[in-house]
Amino acid sequence: MKNIRIFDTTLRDGEQSPGCSMNLQEKLEIAARLEALKVDVIEAGFAVSSPDDFEAVRAVAGSVRRCGVASLARATEKDIDAAWEALKGAAKPCIHVFLATSGIHMEYKLKMTPEEVLAKTSAMVRYAKGLCPTVEFSAEDATRSDPAFLARVFSAAVAAGADVINVPDTVGYAAPQEIYELVSYLRANVAGIGKAVLSIHCHNDLGMAVANSLSAVKAGADQVECTLNGIGERAGNAALEEIALSLATKRAFYGAETGIDTKQIYRASRTLSGIIGVTPTPNKPIVGANAFAHEAGIHQHGVLANPLTYEIMNPADVGIPSSKMVLGKHSGRHAFEDRLKDLGFDLSGEALTAAFGQFKKLADRKKAVSDEDIAALAGEQTLEIADGYHIERFVVNSGSTISAMATVKLSRGDEVQEEASTGDGPINAAFNAISRIVGGGHELEDFSIRSVTEGGDALGEAVVKLKRGNEIITGRGLSTDILEASIKAYVNGINKMAVRR
Ligand code: KIV
Ligand code: ZN
């Protein structure tokens, strides 16, 4: 079996997609989940692009020991220096240099001739290699480049010391057969290819990112670049969970496997969607709510007789536990802790005590607490911001013949503030009261609420997107009361904004 390396770019290409930005603490949480998944490389950011990105790369480099950590850099000394400065503390650092090779990019964006691109590739890969033990070179827009020129550029990169050469389908234009032919061609025509890792990086504009990545594996690629839940620029990148499960489910066909601990997928996917406030669509393979649900009677009958009739994968393979015991208000801390472990959460100390307290409150309101509820409560522990605002109380009056009116009391340290406001409805009134307390400076860009499970007593999860300048911050809140969930989400967004500032 050939081992396929997984290069995760959730924190770089994924974070580039609108509304998916994360703060430092959230990036570290995702990096921890990626390390638990056992990805080979975590691309932590684009160090030169902003002070926040630089700090994120540095912090991930300092906290992750088992996986490689990469930073993106354009083919300039300034970018490469910034990447190296941020990566220095990593156990396995990697500078990821990129330069476009397609005719359209060279002429209109770079304003460089092909010969200049060749020379720059050699010079910048050599420069990066002088600083960092591992260098990856990406030929941006590779799939729309002339294959013979691409092979020359990659040959130059390998000769200059590149350890990995990456083939990005930057605009998601290629078809699986074209990728197969291109990768086969590069395998046969790049000088020194035996010394380098050949990598593929696909975008999903035509819905082909995963199919194209797998086609590349069939043609001899050694590494796949992907993101959790498939987030990324425009229509996203190839989804890590789909790549990992395709290879695990059809090992014999691909003759390849990854080192991914697939049982960590459910938790990693949930952690990410909780942080960015974007839940995968219900029919999303592997991690969508319906990915393992059988509705048709004929299917249900088959699955009961033998799960293999309609299930090619087991939900447990991706860490979705099949509950043997329903937890309720009589369940103790041990049962709760055990279930958390089954779900892939290893909370301890204050976070465990807080999650257990929330569970008890929830169990008082709901008869049976589901695994989804428990995962949501555990995920909520990462939302707490110690020195932020806390909700002391709120009172809301609303009805069809009166204007909605809310009073909210928040505390921060020793300071307690209370404000009242009217609004276009109870939630809007509460948000206006909170804005008065914190002094405004932001706009509500988006608000949504969904129930975590089914039934009238379900936990509601509210997500707000707050805009300050060009920045969008996501806040999240959970409660069986939708007003409380909404207020919690708004206050969480405000606190995250303050941390960012
Ligand atoms: O899609 C792309 O071309 C990229 C490169 C920078 C690798 O993300
Ligand atoms: Zn990309």
mmCIF file of C-alpha atoms and ligand atoms in Angstrom, residues 9 12-13 16 43 72 96 98 136 138-142 166 168-171 201-203 225 233-234 237, ligand 1:
data_model
loop_
_atom_site.group_PDB
_atom_site.id
_atom_site.type_symbol
_atom_site.label_atom_id
_atom_site.label_comp_id
_atom_site.label_asym_id
_atom_site.label_seq_id
_atom_site.Cartn_x
_atom_site.Cartn_y
_atom_site.Cartn_z
ATOM 1 C CA THR A 9 -4.837 23.938 4.326
ATOM 2 C CA ARG A 12 -4.821 29.064 5.006
ATOM 3 C CA ASP A 13 -6.862 28.391 1.837
ATOM 4 C CA GLN A 16 -9.401 32.733 2.937
ATOM 5 C CA GLU A 43 -0.583 24.958 6.445
ATOM 6 C CA LEU A 72 2.630 30.211 2.238
ATOM 7 C CA HIS A 96 5.518 26.921 0.647
ATOM 8 C CA PHE A 98 4.230 29.752 -5.158
ATOM 9 C CA GLU A 136 7.337 23.121 -1.290
ATOM 10 C CA SER A 138 3.482 25.376 -6.202
ATOM 11 C CA ALA A 139 2.950 26.354 -9.823
ATOM 12 C CA GLU A 140 -0.190 28.470 -9.466
ATOM 13 C CA ASP A 141 -2.815 27.763 -12.174
ATOM 14 C CA ALA A 142 -0.818 24.659 -13.141
ATOM 15 C CA ASN A 166 2.519 20.923 -6.054
ATOM 16 C CA PRO A 168 -2.804 23.405 -8.112
ATOM 17 C CA ASP A 169 -6.038 23.412 -10.085
ATOM 18 C CA THR A 170 -6.363 26.991 -8.870
ATOM 19 C CA VAL A 171 -9.633 27.831 -10.610
ATOM 20 C CA HIS A 201 -4.277 20.829 -4.834
ATOM 21 C CA CYS A 202 -7.802 21.062 -6.268
ATOM 22 C CA HIS A 203 -10.573 23.644 -6.061
ATOM 23 C CA GLU A 225 -3.934 19.126 -0.293
ATOM 24 C CA GLU A 233 -11.877 30.093 -1.846
ATOM 25 C CA ARG A 234 -15.161 30.344 -3.822
ATOM 26 C CA ASN A 237 -11.121 22.984 -1.771
HETATM 27 O O1 KIV B 1 -5.120 27.377 -5.401
HETATM 28 C C1 KIV B 1 -3.928 27.708 -5.452
HETATM 29 O O2 KIV B 1 -3.330 27.915 -6.496
HETATM 30 C C2 KIV B 1 -3.237 27.879 -4.170
HETATM 31 C C3 KIV B 1 -1.747 27.943 -4.236
HETATM 32 C C4 KIV B 1 -1.236 29.123 -3.536
HETATM 33 C C5 KIV B 1 -1.174 26.659 -3.747
HETATM 34 O O3 KIV B 1 -3.854 27.889 -3.127
#
